Amino acid sequence: MDVQEFQSRLESLEADAVDRLAEAETEDEIIKVKNAFLGRNGEVQELMGILRELPDEDKPVAGRAANGCKEAIQEAYEDRLEALEAEQLRRQIAEEAVDVTLPARRPDPASPHPVTRTMRELTDVFVDMGFGVADGPEVEEDFYNFEALNFPKDHPARDMQDTFKMVDGRVLRTHTTPLQVRSLLAYEPPVRLVAPGRVYRCDSDLTHSPVFHQVDGFLVDHDITFSDLKGTLNHFADEVFGEETPVRFRPSFFPFTEPSAEVDIGCIFCEGAGCRVCGDTGWLEILGAGMVDPNVFESVGVDPEVYSGFAFGMGVERVAMLKYGIDDIRLLYDNDVRFLRQF
Amino acid sequence: MKISCNWLDDWIDLTGLESDELGHRLTMAGLEVDAVEEIGAGHEKIVVGRIDRIDTHPNADRLVLCQVDTGSGELRQIACGASNMEEGDLVPTALPGSQPPALDFEITEREMMDEASSGMLCSAEELGYDSEVDGLWILPEDLEVGAPFFEAMGLRDTVFEIDLTPNRADCLSHLGVARDLSAIFDRPLRRKRRELDWSDCIDPSKTAEDAAGLTVEDPEGCPRYAFAVFEDIEVGPSPMWLQRRLASIGVRSVNNIVDATNFVLMDVGQPLHAFDLDELAGPEIVVRRAREGESIEGIDHETYELDTEDLVIADAERPVAIAGVMGGARTEVSESTSRILLECAFFDPQSVRRTAKRHGLHTDSSHRFERRIDPAGIDRHLDGAIGALVDSLEASEEAPVVREGRVDESVEGVEDGWMVQLPGDLATRLLGTDVTRDVVEDTLERLGLEVTSGDDDGWNVGVPSYRGDLERPVDLVEEVARLHGYDTIPETLPDREMGGRHRLRADADHPRTIRSRADRQIEQRMRDELLGLGLQEAVNHSFMSDEELERLRVPADSELRESAEIANPLKADEKYLRTTLLTGLLRNLTMNRAQRVRDIALFEMGQRHFDPDRGDGANERRSLGILLAGRARRHWTGDREWDFFDLKGVLESTCESFALSGAQWREPSDEIPWFHPGVQAEWMTYEGSGQTLAQAGRLHPEIVNELEVDGPVLLAELDLDVLWRCGEREGEFEGLARHPSVERDLALVVDSDVTYQTVREAIESFRGDDDEFDALLERVELFDVYTGEQVPDGTRSLAFNLVYRADDRTLTEDEVAGVDDRLVDYLGDRLDAHRR
Ligand SMILES: [Zn+2]
């Protein structure tokens, strides 16, 4: 064999290798093809045996040619491998593509109960104004719920709050105002607290639930005036119902305040024009309020000549029903999941 | 309470004031107007008609055809079934398009037996008034034909429904409201209603004492009692003016006697009662407490068993009325009554209230006595009542009146009112605005108070006896503020440092009430965590029934049976306060399932209540209840149902911020009957005598069937007070490991009844036996549980992943393999465990 023939054998070997690499479909096949040519017993190696038989002067040429062939096959092999990987990746990507518009996988969206959420919002307005938060028992002594709050025994004022009585003589608190008594007994003025919580009245219809929630608050210090009460509740109305919400104070009666007021806000539905919700008055009753009655101060041993204070209270459900447009209070306690999801 | 503007006109001239303005000013003065009723408004098409001619109906014997002049210039033919009218009579005529108040249909043009009929001639009943007359309402001759009927008859009225606060007893009458209007508008009171001169009716030869005796045995319960006696009276319908008055405020007309007493009640606020004198044994009136075993049949024909605290009016033999609350049936005025005894008295407010409450009664009379009527008004009101009765008895003006008997146990100090000293600066100090002396004096005087200068720039204020609510200086400040207008008071913010600490009172030891910010925030974090896990928040009422506990198979000796009982529940099944949040959540489950909502994940935070006699003092405990049912996840890639381990996970992640490292799950020491016997657990704060933090499990399949809710239901209840006592977890940085760890998997075969917790504890206890193990073991995690062919019957395999790490070097597998082997030997000895 002369060097030409050797070279042409190399060339056809190379062409053969390139062809077979191109035909190989898997990584294994490609490696097998490579080994068939470049392996220890591969065809190129076999030809290398022949190289030794060539005349010495041809050896450098043939050697270069053989190395060239090896490199070419190696290169073809690597290209092919790379192409295959690229192909596989392309296929994988194609296979892995998804319809990104399909629905997500996540826990059901959930939100706090409208009553809890509203109670927290109302409380926070006063907390931000520097009020603390007070908490107390739901089954309450008559003293804290009534007597110390200037509801004498056998007085019609007690009819203002239909009361659940316990067999043991205590009552289910009809308001969170007992916290006013408990707190004034525990702390030295100045005392400024809000008492959010669950209260009870023997009453049930579209707008009354035997169990409902209240946020009650009070501030006792030197020189607290009715105008401070007005300013505080105006600020509250702005925070909860929006800036510039009109607020109206009407004379009323609560045994534990004097003077007493009902506080209305301008109807948030008709903006004062009159509608079904506000009974065509343009106003919505939201709060009861007033100056702490001297009898309350006396029952907790605070001198009304030295201190004065204001107090207010509101129904959480009432505010929640207005804010969310709920017309039947019982919906709040059914816990229909379809209802709860809407908040 | 209903207040008629026509009636008010008797007491005050309101000319020029629109009803809107009146209503608004009343409301803004604290007499809240709830509703305004315009009587006769919208009835312009009911007019005064004159019957011109009456013809027989060609096709109907019982009908006639009237040609009626309604002022339109043309006669209108109207068919009519009445027969009490004559040609020329004026009658109320409802034109087509109108609807008489008592009818539920509109009048139309129509044919009656083939004859056109263009309207309807009305009876009093059809217009909403009672009448003895059978047939049409024949009107006075002087009315203008064609004029709107209600206006022409003076029946047009505006009626306010006023929601009175309990302090304003003085306003429970037209006179009382007129007094406030007089102050609001600065117009004088007047007395317009005709005052009858009834002196002729008195027979001077007879005295009240001749007619009936009077003994007040209980002057505390009845400080004043007066009566008048009427003889030869004829009980019958009331005159039209009286019927109209009562009808305008929705009071049913009964007869001329009862109507007159109701008139006085609504006019001046004095309750009266008329007895049939001939039915009074004695005849005698005794005001006393009821005796043991006495009872009375009320005018409502209910029998009331009397209490010895009940004040009664009795005759010589037995009670004839529950004083101030209700009369008795036996002495009730009837058609045959010819002599009456008219009572006008003052009864003690608290006594009346206790009695009314005791018998579940609430009457117009008790309502006023409870709130305290004017004690000084008895004489005046008895005179007024006699006048009203004479007026009402118009037909029998000859009736002699025998007056008067009265007992006067004058209520101490209230006879002519009392004095209140008002400091000069109090109004300014409380209201936060300068209130001038003129404003104070003017306002109080308008209210009928007598104002004179007192000490230190103050005033001495004389309060009339009908204003029982004005006792203290601050009450007068309210009057000034109320009439001057709350809107005149400025708005200020409390001018002081807010947000400082609250200091405990030094003079007493009362429990704190303040809940710390941190405390509130933790609760909020827990709530947020639960919401994040997809649970909806529920809020249930606090009531519970025996049946609900029964259904849960709660045993008699369970803590859940130690409930606090409500004496006056609204419903029989709301008799107890809840001792568990689970009953409420189960109600939510059945309700939602009834609405075909299948997937339900709820939590509730609230109080559980226990009987205070239990003795441990913890009557109210904060709790967290959880209910999971249906699918935990709904997704097109595959759904998954909630299971017990989700429930545990929810509880554990919710309590993440607490120091619960020692808390352990275990099978309950006593089986919890409402849970599946094989799927229930307790979470204990720590081993041994720990407290139960939570109980969790699957609802017993039998209960699931009974509730017809289908599918597993998972429930848990966690005691938040116990949780809070564990305190918050405090993180502490321990540095980061520098050397790599070695992980080993270890599958152990143990008997099926050996729990994971037992194996886990044994691994932990090996730390005490083997210092090297203790030093190297960093973490143990269960990664597989296997039961089946690969392991012997009655056993299961638990596969753990153990992570070892040394602080000072890189561990080798060989080093660790030795430790592992010793662990397996240890577990083999202890639990008969071996490698799988
Ligand atoms: Zn409105």
PDB file of C-alpha atoms in Angstrom, chain B residues 8 11-14 17 22 25-26 29 31 171 174-190 442-449 466 482-483:
ATOM      1  CA  LEU B   8    -100.952  68.924  70.282  1.00  0.00           C
ATOM      2  CA  TRP B  11    -101.791  72.539  74.136  1.00  0.00           C
ATOM      3  CA  ILE B  12     -99.658  74.747  71.906  1.00  0.00           C
ATOM      4  CA  ASP B  13    -100.066  76.837  68.795  1.00  0.00           C
ATOM      5  CA  LEU B  14     -97.839  75.332  66.145  1.00  0.00           C
ATOM      6  CA  LEU B  17     -94.388  74.979  61.494  1.00  0.00           C
ATOM      7  CA  LEU B  22     -91.343  69.767  63.885  1.00  0.00           C
ATOM      8  CA  ARG B  25     -86.482  69.688  65.983  1.00  0.00           C
ATOM      9  CA  LEU B  26     -88.019  67.044  68.232  1.00  0.00           C
ATOM     10  CA  ALA B  29     -83.951  67.811  71.184  1.00  0.00           C
ATOM     11  CA  LEU B  31     -87.305  63.099  71.353  1.00  0.00           C
ATOM     12  CA  CYS B 171     -93.088  63.259  77.700  1.00  0.00           C
ATOM     13  CA  HIS B 174     -99.385  65.162  74.482  1.00  0.00           C
ATOM     14  CA  LEU B 175     -99.025  67.712  77.258  1.00  0.00           C
ATOM     15  CA  GLY B 176     -95.456  66.521  77.904  1.00  0.00           C
ATOM     16  CA  VAL B 177     -94.403  66.775  74.271  1.00  0.00           C
ATOM     17  CA  ALA B 178     -96.111  70.167  74.058  1.00  0.00           C
ATOM     18  CA  ARG B 179     -93.983  71.339  77.020  1.00  0.00           C
ATOM     19  CA  ASP B 180     -90.786  70.444  75.173  1.00  0.00           C
ATOM     20  CA  LEU B 181     -92.065  72.082  71.984  1.00  0.00           C
ATOM     21  CA  SER B 182     -92.857  75.153  74.032  1.00  0.00           C
ATOM     22  CA  ALA B 183     -89.219  75.262  75.146  1.00  0.00           C
ATOM     23  CA  ILE B 184     -87.850  74.472  71.690  1.00  0.00           C
ATOM     24  CA  PHE B 185     -89.859  77.114  69.830  1.00  0.00           C
ATOM     25  CA  ASP B 186     -90.314  79.506  72.728  1.00  0.00           C
ATOM     26  CA  ARG B 187     -94.089  79.502  72.336  1.00  0.00           C
ATOM     27  CA  PRO B 188     -96.436  79.451  75.344  1.00  0.00           C
ATOM     28  CA  LEU B 189     -98.552  76.494  76.381  1.00  0.00           C
ATOM     29  CA  ARG B 190    -102.302  76.937  76.164  1.00  0.00           C
ATOM     30  CA  ASP B 442     -83.125  81.415  79.108  1.00  0.00           C
ATOM     31  CA  THR B 443     -83.013  77.702  78.314  1.00  0.00           C
ATOM     32  CA  LEU B 444     -83.962  76.575  81.792  1.00  0.00           C
ATOM     33  CA  GLU B 445     -86.759  79.114  82.072  1.00  0.00           C
ATOM     34  CA  ARG B 446     -88.238  78.074  78.769  1.00  0.00           C
ATOM     35  CA  LEU B 447     -88.459  74.566  80.221  1.00  0.00           C
ATOM     36  CA  GLY B 448     -90.584  75.879  83.043  1.00  0.00           C
ATOM     37  CA  LEU B 449     -87.826  75.794  85.657  1.00  0.00           C
ATOM     38  CA  TYR B 466     -93.050  66.247  86.667  1.00  0.00           C
ATOM     39  CA  ARG B 482     -79.899  69.652  74.423  1.00  0.00           C
ATOM     40  CA  LEU B 483     -82.003  72.724  73.785  1.00  0.00           C
TER      41      LEU B 483
END
